[in-house]
Amino acid sequence: MDAKFYSHHDADNGFYFVYTTSARSSPHNEIASRCCGSTIQGDVAVIISGPEDSNDYDETFAKTELLKTLDFYRKASPDTVSNERERSRIERKTGISLDGVPSFHL
């Protein structure tokens, strides 16, 4: 299962993409699970990526930035952050306000 999570910066143009192992026998990865909002097992590879309609993000990141983001998710809900960032991106792209439209996470 692959997953994503957004940076601790309030930006909607890029995110960390997580490649995971499919081995269910691997140990639980608490840090990746906390950031992605789903159960992640084993080692992961993390890259910077973004939505198909955006290339406005750095392709490299500093270890300190990733550590700040991991710390951010100690208190932040991955679902809430994802919903807020996706809502922001859609509003910016379409120019339509989504106030009052309920959020959901797939």
Short mmCIF file of N, CA and C in Angstrom, two decimals:
data_model
loop_
_atom_site.label_atom_id
_atom_site.label_comp_id
_atom_site.label_asym_id
_atom_site.label_seq_id
_atom_site.Cartn_x
_atom_site.Cartn_y
_atom_site.Cartn_z
N MET A 1 0.84 -1.18 0.00
CA MET A 1 0.00 0.00 0.00
C MET A 1 0.88 1.24 0.00
N ASP A 2 0.68 2.12 -0.92
CA ASP A 2 1.39 3.38 -0.96
C ASP A 2 0.48 4.45 -0.36
N ALA A 3 1.08 5.51 0.15
CA ALA A 3 0.30 6.54 0.84
C ALA A 3 0.98 7.89 0.66
N LYS A 4 0.33 8.94 1.14
CA LYS A 4 0.92 10.27 1.09
C LYS A 4 0.57 11.03 2.36
N PHE A 5 1.36 12.06 2.63
CA PHE A 5 1.05 12.99 3.70
C PHE A 5 1.65 14.34 3.34
N TYR A 6 1.02 15.39 3.84
CA TYR A 6 1.43 16.75 3.51
C TYR A 6 2.46 17.26 4.51
N SER A 7 3.21 18.26 4.08
CA SER A 7 4.23 18.90 4.90
C SER A 7 3.60 19.65 6.07
N HIS A 8 4.43 19.98 7.04
CA HIS A 8 3.98 20.82 8.15
C HIS A 8 3.75 22.26 7.69
N HIS A 9 4.30 22.63 6.54
CA HIS A 9 4.04 23.95 5.96
C HIS A 9 2.61 23.96 5.42
N ASP A 10 1.98 25.11 5.47
CA ASP A 10 0.60 25.23 4.98
C ASP A 10 0.63 25.39 3.46
N ALA A 11 0.94 24.31 2.75
CA ALA A 11 1.04 24.35 1.29
C ALA A 11 0.28 23.16 0.70
N ASP A 12 -0.37 23.40 -0.44
CA ASP A 12 -1.16 22.35 -1.07
C ASP A 12 -0.60 21.91 -2.42
N ASN A 13 0.59 22.38 -2.77
CA ASN A 13 1.12 22.09 -4.10
C ASN A 13 2.06 20.90 -4.15
N GLY A 14 2.29 20.24 -3.05
CA GLY A 14 3.15 19.06 -3.03
C GLY A 14 2.95 18.29 -1.75
N PHE A 15 3.44 17.06 -1.74
CA PHE A 15 3.29 16.22 -0.56
C PHE A 15 4.40 15.18 -0.54
N TYR A 16 4.53 14.52 0.57
CA TYR A 16 5.45 13.40 0.68
C TYR A 16 4.70 12.15 0.22
N PHE A 17 5.29 11.41 -0.69
CA PHE A 17 4.69 10.16 -1.15
C PHE A 17 5.49 9.02 -0.53
N VAL A 18 4.78 8.04 -0.01
CA VAL A 18 5.40 6.95 0.74
C VAL A 18 5.22 5.64 -0.02
N TYR A 19 6.32 5.03 -0.38
CA TYR A 19 6.30 3.69 -0.97
C TYR A 19 6.50 2.69 0.16
N THR A 20 5.65 1.71 0.22
CA THR A 20 5.70 0.74 1.31
C THR A 20 5.92 -0.67 0.78
N THR A 21 6.24 -1.55 1.68
CA THR A 21 6.36 -2.97 1.34
C THR A 21 4.99 -3.61 1.44
N SER A 22 4.78 -4.66 0.69
CA SER A 22 3.49 -5.35 0.76
C SER A 22 3.51 -6.51 1.74
N ALA A 23 4.65 -6.72 2.39
CA ALA A 23 4.78 -7.84 3.33
C ALA A 23 4.01 -7.56 4.62
N ARG A 24 2.97 -8.31 4.87
CA ARG A 24 2.16 -8.14 6.07
C ARG A 24 2.88 -8.62 7.33
N SER A 25 3.93 -9.41 7.13
CA SER A 25 4.66 -9.94 8.29
C SER A 25 5.68 -8.94 8.83
N SER A 26 5.87 -7.82 8.14
CA SER A 26 6.81 -6.79 8.61
C SER A 26 6.25 -6.11 9.85
N PRO A 27 7.12 -5.58 10.70
CA PRO A 27 6.64 -4.91 11.91
C PRO A 27 5.89 -3.61 11.57
N HIS A 28 5.00 -3.24 12.47
CA HIS A 28 4.22 -2.01 12.34
C HIS A 28 5.17 -0.81 12.32
N ASN A 29 4.97 0.09 11.37
CA ASN A 29 5.77 1.31 11.27
C ASN A 29 4.93 2.44 11.87
N GLU A 30 5.17 2.71 13.14
CA GLU A 30 4.36 3.67 13.88
C GLU A 30 4.43 5.08 13.29
N ILE A 31 5.62 5.52 12.93
CA ILE A 31 5.78 6.89 12.42
C ILE A 31 5.07 7.06 11.09
N ALA A 32 5.29 6.16 10.14
CA ALA A 32 4.62 6.26 8.84
C ALA A 32 3.11 6.13 8.99
N SER A 33 2.67 5.24 9.86
CA SER A 33 1.23 5.06 10.09
C SER A 33 0.60 6.34 10.63
N ARG A 34 1.27 6.98 11.57
CA ARG A 34 0.75 8.21 12.17
C ARG A 34 0.62 9.31 11.11
N CYS A 35 1.61 9.46 10.24
CA CYS A 35 1.60 10.52 9.24
C CYS A 35 0.60 10.26 8.11
N CYS A 36 0.46 9.00 7.74
CA CYS A 36 -0.40 8.65 6.60
C CYS A 36 -1.85 8.38 7.00
N GLY A 37 -2.08 8.15 8.27
CA GLY A 37 -3.44 7.90 8.73
C GLY A 37 -3.94 6.51 8.39
N SER A 38 -3.03 5.59 8.16
CA SER A 38 -3.41 4.20 7.88
C SER A 38 -2.29 3.30 8.39
N THR A 39 -2.57 2.02 8.47
CA THR A 39 -1.58 1.08 8.99
C THR A 39 -0.51 0.82 7.94
N ILE A 40 0.71 1.14 8.30
CA ILE A 40 1.87 0.92 7.43
C ILE A 40 2.78 -0.07 8.14
N GLN A 41 3.26 -1.04 7.41
CA GLN A 41 4.16 -2.04 7.98
C GLN A 41 5.49 -2.02 7.24
N GLY A 42 6.57 -2.22 7.98
CA GLY A 42 7.89 -2.34 7.40
C GLY A 42 8.52 -1.02 7.05
N ASP A 43 9.63 -1.13 6.32
CA ASP A 43 10.38 0.05 5.89
C ASP A 43 9.62 0.78 4.80
N VAL A 44 9.89 2.07 4.68
CA VAL A 44 9.26 2.89 3.65
C VAL A 44 10.32 3.72 2.93
N ALA A 45 10.00 4.13 1.73
CA ALA A 45 10.80 5.10 0.98
C ALA A 45 9.92 6.33 0.80
N VAL A 46 10.46 7.50 1.10
CA VAL A 46 9.69 8.74 1.04
C VAL A 46 10.29 9.65 -0.04
N ILE A 47 9.43 10.15 -0.92
CA ILE A 47 9.85 11.10 -1.95
C ILE A 47 8.91 12.30 -1.91
N ILE A 48 9.29 13.36 -2.59
CA ILE A 48 8.41 14.52 -2.76
C ILE A 48 7.66 14.32 -4.08
N SER A 49 6.38 14.59 -4.06
CA SER A 49 5.56 14.47 -5.25
C SER A 49 4.49 15.54 -5.20
N GLY A 50 3.55 15.49 -6.11
CA GLY A 50 2.47 16.46 -6.12
C GLY A 50 1.37 16.03 -7.06
N PRO A 51 0.28 16.80 -7.08
CA PRO A 51 -0.83 16.47 -7.96
C PRO A 51 -0.40 16.56 -9.43
N GLU A 52 -1.09 15.84 -10.28
CA GLU A 52 -0.75 15.81 -11.70
C GLU A 52 -0.76 17.20 -12.33
N ASP A 53 -1.59 18.09 -11.81
CA ASP A 53 -1.71 19.42 -12.41
C ASP A 53 -0.72 20.43 -11.84
N SER A 54 0.23 19.98 -11.05
CA SER A 54 1.17 20.91 -10.42
C SER A 54 2.59 20.36 -10.46
N ASN A 55 3.49 21.20 -10.91
CA ASN A 55 4.92 20.90 -10.82
C ASN A 55 5.60 21.93 -9.94
N ASP A 56 4.82 22.63 -9.14
CA ASP A 56 5.30 23.73 -8.32
C ASP A 56 5.72 23.25 -6.94
N TYR A 57 6.66 22.32 -6.89
CA TYR A 57 7.17 21.82 -5.63
C TYR A 57 8.63 21.42 -5.82
N ASP A 58 9.40 21.50 -4.76
CA ASP A 58 10.79 21.08 -4.81
C ASP A 58 10.87 19.57 -4.95
N GLU A 59 11.84 19.08 -5.69
CA GLU A 59 12.01 17.64 -5.85
C GLU A 59 12.92 17.05 -4.78
N THR A 60 13.56 17.90 -4.02
CA THR A 60 14.41 17.43 -2.92
C THR A 60 13.91 18.04 -1.62
N PHE A 61 14.29 17.43 -0.52
CA PHE A 61 13.91 17.98 0.77
C PHE A 61 15.01 17.69 1.78
N ALA A 62 15.10 18.58 2.75
CA ALA A 62 16.09 18.42 3.81
C ALA A 62 15.56 17.46 4.86
N LYS A 63 16.44 16.71 5.44
CA LYS A 63 16.07 15.78 6.51
C LYS A 63 15.38 16.53 7.64
N THR A 64 15.85 17.76 7.93
CA THR A 64 15.23 18.54 9.02
C THR A 64 13.78 18.88 8.71
N GLU A 65 13.46 19.14 7.44
CA GLU A 65 12.08 19.44 7.07
C GLU A 65 11.19 18.21 7.26
N LEU A 66 11.69 17.05 6.88
CA LEU A 66 10.92 15.82 7.10
C LEU A 66 10.73 15.58 8.59
N LEU A 67 11.76 15.80 9.38
CA LEU A 67 11.63 15.60 10.83
C LEU A 67 10.62 16.57 11.44
N LYS A 68 10.59 17.82 10.97
CA LYS A 68 9.59 18.78 11.46
C LYS A 68 8.18 18.32 11.09
N THR A 69 8.03 17.77 9.90
CA THR A 69 6.73 17.27 9.47
C THR A 69 6.31 16.06 10.30
N LEU A 70 7.24 15.14 10.56
CA LEU A 70 6.92 13.98 11.39
C LEU A 70 6.48 14.42 12.78
N ASP A 71 7.14 15.44 13.32
CA ASP A 71 6.75 15.98 14.63
C ASP A 71 5.38 16.65 14.56
N PHE A 72 5.08 17.35 13.47
CA PHE A 72 3.79 18.01 13.26
C PHE A 72 2.64 17.01 13.40
N TYR A 73 2.84 15.79 12.89
CA TYR A 73 1.78 14.78 12.92
C TYR A 73 1.62 14.10 14.28
N ARG A 74 2.41 14.50 15.27
CA ARG A 74 2.17 14.01 16.63
C ARG A 74 0.83 14.53 17.14
N LYS A 75 0.44 15.74 16.67
CA LYS A 75 -0.82 16.35 17.12
C LYS A 75 -1.83 16.52 15.99
N ALA A 76 -1.37 16.61 14.75
CA ALA A 76 -2.27 16.87 13.63
C ALA A 76 -2.88 15.57 13.11
N SER A 77 -4.14 15.64 12.73
CA SER A 77 -4.84 14.49 12.14
C SER A 77 -4.52 14.42 10.65
N PRO A 78 -3.98 13.30 10.17
CA PRO A 78 -3.69 13.18 8.74
C PRO A 78 -4.91 13.39 7.86
N ASP A 79 -6.06 12.89 8.27
CA ASP A 79 -7.28 13.07 7.48
C ASP A 79 -7.68 14.54 7.40
N THR A 80 -7.60 15.24 8.53
CA THR A 80 -7.96 16.66 8.55
C THR A 80 -7.01 17.47 7.68
N VAL A 81 -5.71 17.22 7.82
CA VAL A 81 -4.72 17.95 7.03
C VAL A 81 -4.93 17.67 5.54
N SER A 82 -5.11 16.42 5.17
CA SER A 82 -5.32 16.06 3.77
C SER A 82 -6.58 16.73 3.21
N ASN A 83 -7.67 16.69 3.97
CA ASN A 83 -8.91 17.32 3.51
C ASN A 83 -8.73 18.82 3.32
N GLU A 84 -8.05 19.48 4.27
CA GLU A 84 -7.83 20.92 4.17
C GLU A 84 -6.98 21.27 2.95
N ARG A 85 -5.92 20.52 2.72
CA ARG A 85 -5.00 20.81 1.61
C ARG A 85 -5.66 20.51 0.26
N GLU A 86 -6.40 19.41 0.17
CA GLU A 86 -7.09 19.10 -1.09
C GLU A 86 -8.18 20.12 -1.38
N ARG A 87 -8.89 20.53 -0.36
CA ARG A 87 -9.92 21.56 -0.52
C ARG A 87 -9.29 22.85 -1.03
N SER A 88 -8.18 23.24 -0.42
CA SER A 88 -7.47 24.46 -0.83
C SER A 88 -7.02 24.37 -2.28
N ARG A 89 -6.47 23.23 -2.66
CA ARG A 89 -5.99 23.04 -4.03
C ARG A 89 -7.13 23.13 -5.04
N ILE A 90 -8.26 22.50 -4.73
CA ILE A 90 -9.41 22.52 -5.63
C ILE A 90 -9.98 23.93 -5.75
N GLU A 91 -10.08 24.64 -4.61
CA GLU A 91 -10.58 26.01 -4.64
C GLU A 91 -9.67 26.90 -5.48
N ARG A 92 -8.36 26.76 -5.30
CA ARG A 92 -7.39 27.57 -6.05
C ARG A 92 -7.48 27.25 -7.54
N LYS A 93 -7.61 25.99 -7.87
CA LYS A 93 -7.64 25.55 -9.27
C LYS A 93 -8.93 25.98 -9.98
N THR A 94 -10.06 25.87 -9.28
CA THR A 94 -11.35 26.15 -9.92
C THR A 94 -11.88 27.56 -9.67
N GLY A 95 -11.38 28.19 -8.61
CA GLY A 95 -11.90 29.50 -8.25
C GLY A 95 -13.26 29.43 -7.58
N ILE A 96 -13.67 28.24 -7.17
CA ILE A 96 -14.97 28.03 -6.54
C ILE A 96 -14.76 27.75 -5.05
N SER A 97 -15.50 28.47 -4.22
CA SER A 97 -15.42 28.24 -2.78
C SER A 97 -16.15 26.95 -2.42
N LEU A 98 -15.53 26.16 -1.57
CA LEU A 98 -16.15 24.92 -1.11
C LEU A 98 -16.67 25.04 0.32
N ASP A 99 -16.86 26.27 0.79
CA ASP A 99 -17.44 26.47 2.12
C ASP A 99 -18.79 25.77 2.20
N GLY A 100 -19.00 25.02 3.25
CA GLY A 100 -20.25 24.32 3.45
C GLY A 100 -20.32 22.95 2.79
N VAL A 101 -19.33 22.63 1.95
CA VAL A 101 -19.29 21.32 1.32
C VAL A 101 -18.56 20.37 2.26
N PRO A 102 -19.18 19.26 2.65
CA PRO A 102 -18.51 18.35 3.58
C PRO A 102 -17.28 17.69 2.95
N SER A 103 -16.32 17.40 3.80
CA SER A 103 -15.10 16.72 3.35
C SER A 103 -15.24 15.23 3.57
N PHE A 104 -14.49 14.46 2.82
CA PHE A 104 -14.45 13.02 3.03
C PHE A 104 -13.06 12.54 2.66
N HIS A 105 -12.70 11.39 3.16
CA HIS A 105 -11.39 10.81 2.89
C HIS A 105 -11.58 9.42 2.34
N LEU A 106 -10.97 9.15 1.20
CA LEU A 106 -11.08 7.83 0.58
C LEU A 106 -9.98 6.93 1.06
#
